[in-house]
PDB file of C-alpha atoms and ligand atoms in Angstrom:
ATOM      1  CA  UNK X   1     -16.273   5.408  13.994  1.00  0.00           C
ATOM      2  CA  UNK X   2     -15.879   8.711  12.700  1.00  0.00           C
ATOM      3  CA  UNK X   3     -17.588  10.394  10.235  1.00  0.00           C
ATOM      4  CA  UNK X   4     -14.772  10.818   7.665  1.00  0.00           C
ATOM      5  CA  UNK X   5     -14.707   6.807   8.112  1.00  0.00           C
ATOM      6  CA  UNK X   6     -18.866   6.002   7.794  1.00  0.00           C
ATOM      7  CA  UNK X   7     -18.772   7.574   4.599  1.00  0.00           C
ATOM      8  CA  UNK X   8     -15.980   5.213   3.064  1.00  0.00           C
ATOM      9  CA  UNK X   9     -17.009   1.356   2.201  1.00  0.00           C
ATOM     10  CA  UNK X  10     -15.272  -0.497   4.293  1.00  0.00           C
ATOM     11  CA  UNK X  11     -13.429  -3.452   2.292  1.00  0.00           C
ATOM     12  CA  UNK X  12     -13.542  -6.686   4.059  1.00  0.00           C
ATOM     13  CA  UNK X  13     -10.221  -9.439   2.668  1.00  0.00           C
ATOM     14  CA  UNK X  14     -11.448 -10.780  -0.816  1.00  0.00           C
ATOM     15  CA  UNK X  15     -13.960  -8.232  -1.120  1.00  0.00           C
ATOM     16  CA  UNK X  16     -13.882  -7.671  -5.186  1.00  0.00           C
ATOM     17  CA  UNK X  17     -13.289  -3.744  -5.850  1.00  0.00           C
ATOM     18  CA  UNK X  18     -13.994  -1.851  -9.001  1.00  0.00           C
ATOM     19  CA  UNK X  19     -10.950  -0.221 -10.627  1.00  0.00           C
ATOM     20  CA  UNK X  20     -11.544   3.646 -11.403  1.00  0.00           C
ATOM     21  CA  UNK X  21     -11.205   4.464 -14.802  1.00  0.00           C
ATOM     22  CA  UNK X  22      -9.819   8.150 -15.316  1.00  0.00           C
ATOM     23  CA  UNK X  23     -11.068   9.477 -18.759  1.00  0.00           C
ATOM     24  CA  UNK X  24      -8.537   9.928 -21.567  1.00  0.00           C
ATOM     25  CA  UNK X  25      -7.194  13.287 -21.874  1.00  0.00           C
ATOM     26  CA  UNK X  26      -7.186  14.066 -17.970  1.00  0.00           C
ATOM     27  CA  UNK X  27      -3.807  14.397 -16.309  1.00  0.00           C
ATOM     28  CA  UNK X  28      -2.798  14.582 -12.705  1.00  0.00           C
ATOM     29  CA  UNK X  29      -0.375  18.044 -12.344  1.00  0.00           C
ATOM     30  CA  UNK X  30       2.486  15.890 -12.328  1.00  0.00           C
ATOM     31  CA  UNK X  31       2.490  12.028 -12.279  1.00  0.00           C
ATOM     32  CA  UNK X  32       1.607  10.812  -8.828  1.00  0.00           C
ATOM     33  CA  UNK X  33       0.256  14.287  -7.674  1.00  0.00           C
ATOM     34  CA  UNK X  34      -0.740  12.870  -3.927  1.00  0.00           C
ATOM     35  CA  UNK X  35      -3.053  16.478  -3.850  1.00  0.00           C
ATOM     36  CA  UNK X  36      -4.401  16.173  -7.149  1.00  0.00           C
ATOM     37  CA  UNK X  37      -8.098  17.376  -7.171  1.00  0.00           C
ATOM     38  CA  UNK X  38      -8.641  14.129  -9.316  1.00  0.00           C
ATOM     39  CA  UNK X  39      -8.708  12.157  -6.401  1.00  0.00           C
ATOM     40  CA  UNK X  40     -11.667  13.833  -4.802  1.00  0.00           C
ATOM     41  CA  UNK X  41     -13.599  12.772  -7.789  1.00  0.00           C
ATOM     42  CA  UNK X  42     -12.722   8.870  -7.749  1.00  0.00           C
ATOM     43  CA  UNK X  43     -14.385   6.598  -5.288  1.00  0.00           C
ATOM     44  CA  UNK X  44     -12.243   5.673  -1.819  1.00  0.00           C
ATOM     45  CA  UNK X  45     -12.302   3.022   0.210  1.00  0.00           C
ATOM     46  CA  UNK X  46     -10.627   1.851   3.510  1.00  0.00           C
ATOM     47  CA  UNK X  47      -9.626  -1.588   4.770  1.00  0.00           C
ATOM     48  CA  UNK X  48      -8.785  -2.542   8.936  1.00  0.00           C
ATOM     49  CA  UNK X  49      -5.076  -3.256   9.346  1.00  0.00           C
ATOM     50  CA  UNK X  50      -4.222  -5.602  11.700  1.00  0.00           C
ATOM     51  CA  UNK X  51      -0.614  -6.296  13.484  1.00  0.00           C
ATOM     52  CA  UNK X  52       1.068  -8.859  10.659  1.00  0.00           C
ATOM     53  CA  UNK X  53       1.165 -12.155  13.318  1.00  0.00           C
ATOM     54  CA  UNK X  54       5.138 -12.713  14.676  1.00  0.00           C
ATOM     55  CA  UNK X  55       6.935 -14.778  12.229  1.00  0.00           C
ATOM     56  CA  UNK X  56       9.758 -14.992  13.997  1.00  0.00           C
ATOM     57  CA  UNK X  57      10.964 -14.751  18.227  1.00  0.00           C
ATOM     58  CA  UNK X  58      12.024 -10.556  17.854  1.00  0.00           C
ATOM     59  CA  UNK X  59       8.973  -9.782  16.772  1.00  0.00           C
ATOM     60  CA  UNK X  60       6.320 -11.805  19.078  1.00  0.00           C
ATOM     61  CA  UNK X  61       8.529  -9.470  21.912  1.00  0.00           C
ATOM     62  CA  UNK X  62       8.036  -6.312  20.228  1.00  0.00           C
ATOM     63  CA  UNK X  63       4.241  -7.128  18.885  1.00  0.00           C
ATOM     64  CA  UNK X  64       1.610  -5.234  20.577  1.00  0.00           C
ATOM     65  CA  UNK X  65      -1.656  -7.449  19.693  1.00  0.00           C
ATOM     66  CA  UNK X  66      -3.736  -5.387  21.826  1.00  0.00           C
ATOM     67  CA  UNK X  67      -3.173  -2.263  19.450  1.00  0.00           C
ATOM     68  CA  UNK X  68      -6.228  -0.791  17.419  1.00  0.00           C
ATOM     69  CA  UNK X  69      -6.676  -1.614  14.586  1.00  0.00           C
ATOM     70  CA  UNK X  70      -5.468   1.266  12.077  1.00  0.00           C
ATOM     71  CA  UNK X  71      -7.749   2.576   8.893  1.00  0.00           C
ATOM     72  CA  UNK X  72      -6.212   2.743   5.607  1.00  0.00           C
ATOM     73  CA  UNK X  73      -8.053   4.749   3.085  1.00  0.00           C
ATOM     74  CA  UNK X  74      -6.840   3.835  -0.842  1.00  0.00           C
ATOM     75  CA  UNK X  75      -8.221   5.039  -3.699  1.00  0.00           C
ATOM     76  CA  UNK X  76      -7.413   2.157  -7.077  1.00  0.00           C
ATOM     77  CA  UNK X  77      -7.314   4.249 -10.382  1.00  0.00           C
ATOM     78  CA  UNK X  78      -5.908   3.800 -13.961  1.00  0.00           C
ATOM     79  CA  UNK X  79      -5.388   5.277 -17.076  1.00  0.00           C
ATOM     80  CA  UNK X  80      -5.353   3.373 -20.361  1.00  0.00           C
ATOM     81  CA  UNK X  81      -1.308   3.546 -19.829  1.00  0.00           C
ATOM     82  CA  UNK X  82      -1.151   3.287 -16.153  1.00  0.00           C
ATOM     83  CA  UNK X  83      -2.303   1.957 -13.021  1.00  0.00           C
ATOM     84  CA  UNK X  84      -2.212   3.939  -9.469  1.00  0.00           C
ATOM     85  CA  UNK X  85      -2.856   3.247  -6.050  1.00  0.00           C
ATOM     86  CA  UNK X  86      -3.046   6.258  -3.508  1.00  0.00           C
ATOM     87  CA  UNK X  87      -2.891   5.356  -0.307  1.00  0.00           C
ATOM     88  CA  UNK X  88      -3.845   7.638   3.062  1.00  0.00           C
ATOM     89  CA  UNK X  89      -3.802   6.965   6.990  1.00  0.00           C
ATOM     90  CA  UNK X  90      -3.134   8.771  10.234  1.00  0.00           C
ATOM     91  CA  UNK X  91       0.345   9.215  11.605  1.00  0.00           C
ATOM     92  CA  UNK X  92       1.081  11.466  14.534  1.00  0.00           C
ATOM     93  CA  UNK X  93       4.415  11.892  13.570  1.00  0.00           C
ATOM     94  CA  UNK X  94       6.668  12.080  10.482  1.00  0.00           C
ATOM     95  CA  UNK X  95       9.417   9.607  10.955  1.00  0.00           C
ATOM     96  CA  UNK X  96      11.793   9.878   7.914  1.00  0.00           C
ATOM     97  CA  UNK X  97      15.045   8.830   9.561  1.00  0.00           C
ATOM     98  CA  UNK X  98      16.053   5.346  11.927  1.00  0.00           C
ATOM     99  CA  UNK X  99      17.574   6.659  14.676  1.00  0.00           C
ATOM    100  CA  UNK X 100      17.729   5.473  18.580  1.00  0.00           C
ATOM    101  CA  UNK X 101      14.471   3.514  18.608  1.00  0.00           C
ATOM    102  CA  UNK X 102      12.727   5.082  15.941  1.00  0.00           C
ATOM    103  CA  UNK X 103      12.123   3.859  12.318  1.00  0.00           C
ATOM    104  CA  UNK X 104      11.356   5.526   9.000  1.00  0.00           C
ATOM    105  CA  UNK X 105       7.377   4.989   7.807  1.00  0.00           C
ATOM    106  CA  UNK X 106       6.669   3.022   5.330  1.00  0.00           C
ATOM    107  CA  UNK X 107       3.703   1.853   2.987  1.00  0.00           C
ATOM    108  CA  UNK X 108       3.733  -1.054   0.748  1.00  0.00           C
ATOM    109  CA  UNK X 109       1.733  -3.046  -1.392  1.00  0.00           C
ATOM    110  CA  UNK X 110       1.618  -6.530  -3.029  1.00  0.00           C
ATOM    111  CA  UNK X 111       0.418  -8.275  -5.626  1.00  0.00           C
ATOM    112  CA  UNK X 112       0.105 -12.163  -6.158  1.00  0.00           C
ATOM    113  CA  UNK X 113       1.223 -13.022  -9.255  1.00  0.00           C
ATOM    114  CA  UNK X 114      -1.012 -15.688  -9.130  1.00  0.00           C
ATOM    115  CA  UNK X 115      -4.247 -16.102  -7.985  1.00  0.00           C
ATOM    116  CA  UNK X 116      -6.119 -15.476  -4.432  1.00  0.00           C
ATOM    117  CA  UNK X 117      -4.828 -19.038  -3.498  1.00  0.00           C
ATOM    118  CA  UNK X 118      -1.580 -17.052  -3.223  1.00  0.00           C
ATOM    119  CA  UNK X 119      -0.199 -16.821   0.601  1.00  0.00           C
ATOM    120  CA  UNK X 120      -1.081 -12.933   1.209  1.00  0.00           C
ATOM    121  CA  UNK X 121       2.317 -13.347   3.771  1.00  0.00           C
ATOM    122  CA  UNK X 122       4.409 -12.017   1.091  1.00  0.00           C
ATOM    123  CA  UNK X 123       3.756 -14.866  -0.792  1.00  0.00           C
ATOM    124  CA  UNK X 124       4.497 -18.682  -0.424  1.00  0.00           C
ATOM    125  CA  UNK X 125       7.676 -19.915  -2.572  1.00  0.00           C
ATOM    126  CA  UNK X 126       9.595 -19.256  -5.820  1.00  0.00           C
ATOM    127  CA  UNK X 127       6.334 -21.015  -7.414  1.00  0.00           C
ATOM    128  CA  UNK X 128       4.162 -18.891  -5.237  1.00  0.00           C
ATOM    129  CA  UNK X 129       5.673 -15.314  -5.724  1.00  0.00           C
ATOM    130  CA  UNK X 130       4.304 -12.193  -4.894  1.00  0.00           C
ATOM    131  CA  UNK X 131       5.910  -8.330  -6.804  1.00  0.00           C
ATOM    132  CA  UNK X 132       5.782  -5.722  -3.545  1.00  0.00           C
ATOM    133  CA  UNK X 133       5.715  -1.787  -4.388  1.00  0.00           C
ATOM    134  CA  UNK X 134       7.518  -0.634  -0.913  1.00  0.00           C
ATOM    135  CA  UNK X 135       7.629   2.890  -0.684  1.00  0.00           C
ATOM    136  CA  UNK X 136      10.016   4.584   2.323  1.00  0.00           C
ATOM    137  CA  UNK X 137       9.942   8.134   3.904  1.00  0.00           C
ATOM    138  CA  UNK X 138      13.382   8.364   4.247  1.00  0.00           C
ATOM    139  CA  UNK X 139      14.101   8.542   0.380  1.00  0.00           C
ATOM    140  CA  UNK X 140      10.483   8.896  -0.032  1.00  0.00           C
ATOM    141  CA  UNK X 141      11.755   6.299  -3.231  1.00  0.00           C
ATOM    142  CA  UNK X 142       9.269   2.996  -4.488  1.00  0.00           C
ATOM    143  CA  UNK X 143      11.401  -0.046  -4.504  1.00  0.00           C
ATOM    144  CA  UNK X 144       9.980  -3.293  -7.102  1.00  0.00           C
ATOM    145  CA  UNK X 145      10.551  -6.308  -5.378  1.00  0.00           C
ATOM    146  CA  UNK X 146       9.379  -9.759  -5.847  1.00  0.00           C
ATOM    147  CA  UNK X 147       8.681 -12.292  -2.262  1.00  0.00           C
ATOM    148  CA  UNK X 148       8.056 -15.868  -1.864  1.00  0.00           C
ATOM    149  CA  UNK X 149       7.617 -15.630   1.883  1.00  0.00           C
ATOM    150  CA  UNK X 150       8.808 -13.513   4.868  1.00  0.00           C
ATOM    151  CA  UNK X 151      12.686 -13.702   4.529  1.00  0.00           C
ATOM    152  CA  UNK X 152      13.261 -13.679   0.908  1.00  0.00           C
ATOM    153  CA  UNK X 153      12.249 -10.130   0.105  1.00  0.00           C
ATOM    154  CA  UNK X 154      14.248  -9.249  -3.616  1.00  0.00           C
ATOM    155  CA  UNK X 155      15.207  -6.074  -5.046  1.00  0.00           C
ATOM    156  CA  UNK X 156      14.211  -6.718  -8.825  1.00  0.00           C
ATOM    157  CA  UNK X 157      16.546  -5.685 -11.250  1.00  0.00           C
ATOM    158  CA  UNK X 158      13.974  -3.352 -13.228  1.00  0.00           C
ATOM    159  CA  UNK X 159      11.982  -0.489 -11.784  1.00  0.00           C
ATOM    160  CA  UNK X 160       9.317   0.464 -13.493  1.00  0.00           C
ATOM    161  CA  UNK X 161       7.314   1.836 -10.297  1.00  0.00           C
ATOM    162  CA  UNK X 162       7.324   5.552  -9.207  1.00  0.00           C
ATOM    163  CA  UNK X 163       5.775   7.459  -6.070  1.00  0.00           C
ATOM    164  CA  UNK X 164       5.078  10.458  -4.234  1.00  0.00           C
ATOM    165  CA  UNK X 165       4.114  11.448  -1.159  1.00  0.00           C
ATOM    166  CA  UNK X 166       3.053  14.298   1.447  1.00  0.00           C
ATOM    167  CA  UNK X 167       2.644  14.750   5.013  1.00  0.00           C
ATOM    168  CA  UNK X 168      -0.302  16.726   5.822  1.00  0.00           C
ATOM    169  CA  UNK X 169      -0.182  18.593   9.539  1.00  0.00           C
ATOM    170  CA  UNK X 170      -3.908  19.292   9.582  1.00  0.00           C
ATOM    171  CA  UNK X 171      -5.160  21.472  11.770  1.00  0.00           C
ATOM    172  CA  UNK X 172      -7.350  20.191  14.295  1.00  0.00           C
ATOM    173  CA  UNK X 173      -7.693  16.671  12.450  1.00  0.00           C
ATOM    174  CA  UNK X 174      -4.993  14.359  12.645  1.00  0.00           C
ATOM    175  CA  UNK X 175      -1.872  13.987  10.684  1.00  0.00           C
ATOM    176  CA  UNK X 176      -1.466  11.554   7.772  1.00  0.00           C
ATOM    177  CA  UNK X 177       0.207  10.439   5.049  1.00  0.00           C
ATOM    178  CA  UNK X 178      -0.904  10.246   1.295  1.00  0.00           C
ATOM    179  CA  UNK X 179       1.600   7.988  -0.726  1.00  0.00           C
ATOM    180  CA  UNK X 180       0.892   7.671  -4.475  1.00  0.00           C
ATOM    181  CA  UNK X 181       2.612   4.763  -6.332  1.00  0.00           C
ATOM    182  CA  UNK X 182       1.856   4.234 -10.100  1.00  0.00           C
ATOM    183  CA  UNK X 183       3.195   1.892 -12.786  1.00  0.00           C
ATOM    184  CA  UNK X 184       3.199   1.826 -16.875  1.00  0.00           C
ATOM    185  CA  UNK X 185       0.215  -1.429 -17.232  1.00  0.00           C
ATOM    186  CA  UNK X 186       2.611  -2.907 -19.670  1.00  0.00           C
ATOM    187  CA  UNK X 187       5.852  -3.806 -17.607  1.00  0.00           C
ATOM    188  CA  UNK X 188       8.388  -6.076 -18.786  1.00  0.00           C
ATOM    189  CA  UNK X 189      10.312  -8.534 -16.335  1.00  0.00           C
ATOM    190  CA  UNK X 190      10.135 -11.515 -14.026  1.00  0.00           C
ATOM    191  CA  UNK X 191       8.504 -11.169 -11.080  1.00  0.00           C
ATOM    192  CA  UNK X 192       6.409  -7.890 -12.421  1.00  0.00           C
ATOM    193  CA  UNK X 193       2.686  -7.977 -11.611  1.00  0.00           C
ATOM    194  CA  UNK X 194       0.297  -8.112 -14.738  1.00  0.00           C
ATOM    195  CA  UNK X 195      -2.775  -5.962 -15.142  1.00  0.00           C
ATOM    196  CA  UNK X 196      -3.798  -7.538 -18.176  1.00  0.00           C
ATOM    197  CA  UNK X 197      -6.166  -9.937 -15.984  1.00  0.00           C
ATOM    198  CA  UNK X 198      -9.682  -9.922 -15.264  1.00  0.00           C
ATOM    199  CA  UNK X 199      -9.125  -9.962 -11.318  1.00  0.00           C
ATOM    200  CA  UNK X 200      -5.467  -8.852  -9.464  1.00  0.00           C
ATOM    201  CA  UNK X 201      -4.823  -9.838  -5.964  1.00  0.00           C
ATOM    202  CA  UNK X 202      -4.019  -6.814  -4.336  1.00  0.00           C
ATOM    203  CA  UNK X 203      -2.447  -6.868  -0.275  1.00  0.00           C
ATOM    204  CA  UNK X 204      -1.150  -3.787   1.775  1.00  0.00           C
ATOM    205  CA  UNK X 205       1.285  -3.048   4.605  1.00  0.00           C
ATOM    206  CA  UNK X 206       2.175   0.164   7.069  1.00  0.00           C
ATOM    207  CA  UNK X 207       5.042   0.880   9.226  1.00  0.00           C
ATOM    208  CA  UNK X 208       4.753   3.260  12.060  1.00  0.00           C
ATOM    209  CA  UNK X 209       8.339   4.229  12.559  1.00  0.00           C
ATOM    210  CA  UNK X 210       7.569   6.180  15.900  1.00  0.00           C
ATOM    211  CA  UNK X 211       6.451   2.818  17.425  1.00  0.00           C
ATOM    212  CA  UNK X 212       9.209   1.095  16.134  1.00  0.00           C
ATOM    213  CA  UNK X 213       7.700  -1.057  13.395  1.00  0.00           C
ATOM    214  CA  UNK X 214      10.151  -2.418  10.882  1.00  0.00           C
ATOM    215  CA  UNK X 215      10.422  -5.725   8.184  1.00  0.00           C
ATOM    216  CA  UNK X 216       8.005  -7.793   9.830  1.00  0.00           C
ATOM    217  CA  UNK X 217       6.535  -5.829  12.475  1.00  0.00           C
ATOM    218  CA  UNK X 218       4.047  -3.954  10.790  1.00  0.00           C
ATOM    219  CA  UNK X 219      -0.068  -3.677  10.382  1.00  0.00           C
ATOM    220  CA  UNK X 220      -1.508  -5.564   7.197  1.00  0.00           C
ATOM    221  CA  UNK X 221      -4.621  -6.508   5.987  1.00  0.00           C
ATOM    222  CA  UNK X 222      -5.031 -10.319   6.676  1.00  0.00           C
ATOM    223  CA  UNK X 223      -5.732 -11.468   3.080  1.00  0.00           C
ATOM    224  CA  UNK X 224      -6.117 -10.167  -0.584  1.00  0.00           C
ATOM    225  CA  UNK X 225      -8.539  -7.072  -2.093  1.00  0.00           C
ATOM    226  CA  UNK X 226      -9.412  -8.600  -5.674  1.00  0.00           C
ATOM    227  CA  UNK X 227      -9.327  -5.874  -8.256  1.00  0.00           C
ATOM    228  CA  UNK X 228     -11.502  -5.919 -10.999  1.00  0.00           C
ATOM    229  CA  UNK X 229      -9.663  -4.170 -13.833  1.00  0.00           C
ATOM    230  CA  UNK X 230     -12.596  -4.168 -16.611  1.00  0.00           C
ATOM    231  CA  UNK X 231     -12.935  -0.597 -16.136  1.00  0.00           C
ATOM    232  CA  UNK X 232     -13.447   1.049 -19.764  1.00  0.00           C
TER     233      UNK X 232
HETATM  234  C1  HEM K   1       0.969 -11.594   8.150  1.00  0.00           C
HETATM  235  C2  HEM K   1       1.579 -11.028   7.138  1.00  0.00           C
HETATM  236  C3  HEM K   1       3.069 -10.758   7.053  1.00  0.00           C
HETATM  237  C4  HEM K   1       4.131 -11.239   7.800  1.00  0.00           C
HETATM  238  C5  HEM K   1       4.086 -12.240   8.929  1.00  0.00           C
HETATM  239  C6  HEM K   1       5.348 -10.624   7.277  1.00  0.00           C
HETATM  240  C7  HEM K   1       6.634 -10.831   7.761  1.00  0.00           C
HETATM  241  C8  HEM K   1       7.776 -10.184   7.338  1.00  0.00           C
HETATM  242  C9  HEM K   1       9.114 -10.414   7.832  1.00  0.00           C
HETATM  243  C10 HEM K   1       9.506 -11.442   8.874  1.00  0.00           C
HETATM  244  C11 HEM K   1       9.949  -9.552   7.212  1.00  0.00           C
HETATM  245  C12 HEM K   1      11.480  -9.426   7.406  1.00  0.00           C
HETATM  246  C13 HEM K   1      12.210 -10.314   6.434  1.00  0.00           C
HETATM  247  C14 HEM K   1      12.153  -9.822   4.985  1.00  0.00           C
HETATM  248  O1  HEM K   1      12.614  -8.704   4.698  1.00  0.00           O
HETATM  249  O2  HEM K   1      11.615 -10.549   4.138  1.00  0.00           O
HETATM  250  C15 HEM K   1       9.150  -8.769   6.320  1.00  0.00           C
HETATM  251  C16 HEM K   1       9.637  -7.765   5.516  1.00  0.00           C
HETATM  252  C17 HEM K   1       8.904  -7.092   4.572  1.00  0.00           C
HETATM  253  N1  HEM K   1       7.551  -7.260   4.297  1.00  0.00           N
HETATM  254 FE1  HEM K   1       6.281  -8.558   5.240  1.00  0.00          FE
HETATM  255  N2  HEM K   1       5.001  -9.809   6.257  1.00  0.00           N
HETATM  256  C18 HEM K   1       3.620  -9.861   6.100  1.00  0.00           C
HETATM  257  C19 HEM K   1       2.873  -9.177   5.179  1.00  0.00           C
HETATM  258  C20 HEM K   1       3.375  -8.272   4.264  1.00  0.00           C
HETATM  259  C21 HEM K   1       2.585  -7.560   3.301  1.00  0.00           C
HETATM  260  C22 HEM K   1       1.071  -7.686   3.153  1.00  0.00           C
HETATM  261  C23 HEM K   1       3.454  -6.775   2.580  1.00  0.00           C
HETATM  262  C24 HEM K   1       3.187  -5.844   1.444  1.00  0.00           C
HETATM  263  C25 HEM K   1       2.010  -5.409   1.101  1.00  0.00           C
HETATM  264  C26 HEM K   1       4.794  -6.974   3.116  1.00  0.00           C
HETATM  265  C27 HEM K   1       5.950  -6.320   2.695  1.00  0.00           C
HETATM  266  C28 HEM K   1       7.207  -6.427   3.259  1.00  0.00           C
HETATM  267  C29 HEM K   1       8.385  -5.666   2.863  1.00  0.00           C
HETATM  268  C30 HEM K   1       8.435  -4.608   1.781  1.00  0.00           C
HETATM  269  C31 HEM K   1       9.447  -6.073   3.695  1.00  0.00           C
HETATM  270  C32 HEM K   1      10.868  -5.529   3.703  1.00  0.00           C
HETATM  271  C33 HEM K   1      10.875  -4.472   4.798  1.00  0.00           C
HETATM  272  C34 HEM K   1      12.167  -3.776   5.063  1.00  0.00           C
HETATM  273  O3  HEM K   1      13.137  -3.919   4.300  1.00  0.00           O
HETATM  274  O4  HEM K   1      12.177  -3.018   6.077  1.00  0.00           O
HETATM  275  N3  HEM K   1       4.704  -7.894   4.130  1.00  0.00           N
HETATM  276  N4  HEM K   1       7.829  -9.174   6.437  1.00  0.00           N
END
């Protein structure tokens, strides 16, 4: 463990987690500002990802099960408009294209739409649906989509959710990404999470594209983060 990691709480699955509240009247430099100094001032915390388990034949080949797991730091903020998510973890390399056996990174997360009883596998049927913000380094673009299960992954006809990231080359610590997504609270359409609940089933995803990880060959935490929204 290193330091940077002892002095982040570690979130365990269904661990509840305390939505920051940033104060009226502050703004980020522009809207999902990934280096905004706010985010040194808001508490962060990091949950294991774990290889997602093969759901179909091509990827129990591909899956490595011995990998370690990989740290992903997040930081859970909103405004009285809008809710963000800044997310942060160590990649080697910068992969925004697919070429010959490489794959663009990628960061998503998911919310159930329900409650916890919700499968955190992208959801469990039309009646069981989760909305996924999947953000891509190629187009470094957020797509909305709604899942009931691996396979039936939607592109939802409004897009409410916007992103930014930045690849930091730090010297003499490793390389990572910081991805911030953010979204308006109040969000019209089917499939589209609401934050207007006491607790929000939260669920997160990362594709190294330098080890070839792609759809469902990814690392994810095994279950749901419940996020307590009464912030005020
Ligand atoms: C054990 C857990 C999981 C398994 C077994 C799994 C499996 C799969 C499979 C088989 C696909 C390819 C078919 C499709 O596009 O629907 C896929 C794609 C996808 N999954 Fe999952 N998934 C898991 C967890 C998650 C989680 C937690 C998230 C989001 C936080 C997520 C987000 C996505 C997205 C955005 C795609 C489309 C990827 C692309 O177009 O490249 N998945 N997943």
């Amino acid at each position: 463990q290193t330091l940077a990691e002892a002095n982040v709480k570690l979130l365990e699955p269904y661990d509840t987690v305390k939505v920051s509240k940033i104060p009226d009247g502050i703004y980020l430099r522009s809207i999902n500002d990934p280096d905004d100094i706010i985010w040194e001032r808001l508490p962060e915390y990091r949950v294991e990802m774990n290889p997602a388990f093969a759901a179909h034949e091509s990827v129990e080949l591909r899956i490595n099960y011995d990998a370690e797991t990989t740290q992903l730091y997040m930081t859970l903020a909103r405004t009285s408009e809008r809710f963000y998510v800044r997310l942060r973890w160590v990649d080697d390399t910068r992969d925004t294209a697919t070429t010959f056996g490489r794959f663009r990174d990628g960061a998503a997360v998911q919310f159930s739409l329900g409650d916890d009883e919700t499968s955190p596998v992208m959801g469990d049927g039309p009646e069981n649906a989760v909305n996924i913000w999947y953000w891509r380094a190629d187009d470094n673009s957020v797509q909305n989509l709604a899942a009931g299960g691996p396979g039936s992954t939607t592109l939802l006809d409004e897009q409410p959710v916007t992103g930014e990231a930045m690849y930091f080359e730090n010297d003499g610590d490793p390389n990572e990404w910081v991805v911030v997504m953010s979204r308006a609270l109040v969000s019209e359409g089917a499939h589209t999470a609401s934050f207007d609940r006491d607790i929000v089933p939260m669920g997160f995803a990362i594709w190294q594209g330098a080890e070839q990880q792609r759809d469902g060959l990814k690392t994810v935490l095994d279950g749901w983060v419940l996020l307590d929204m009464s912030a005020d």
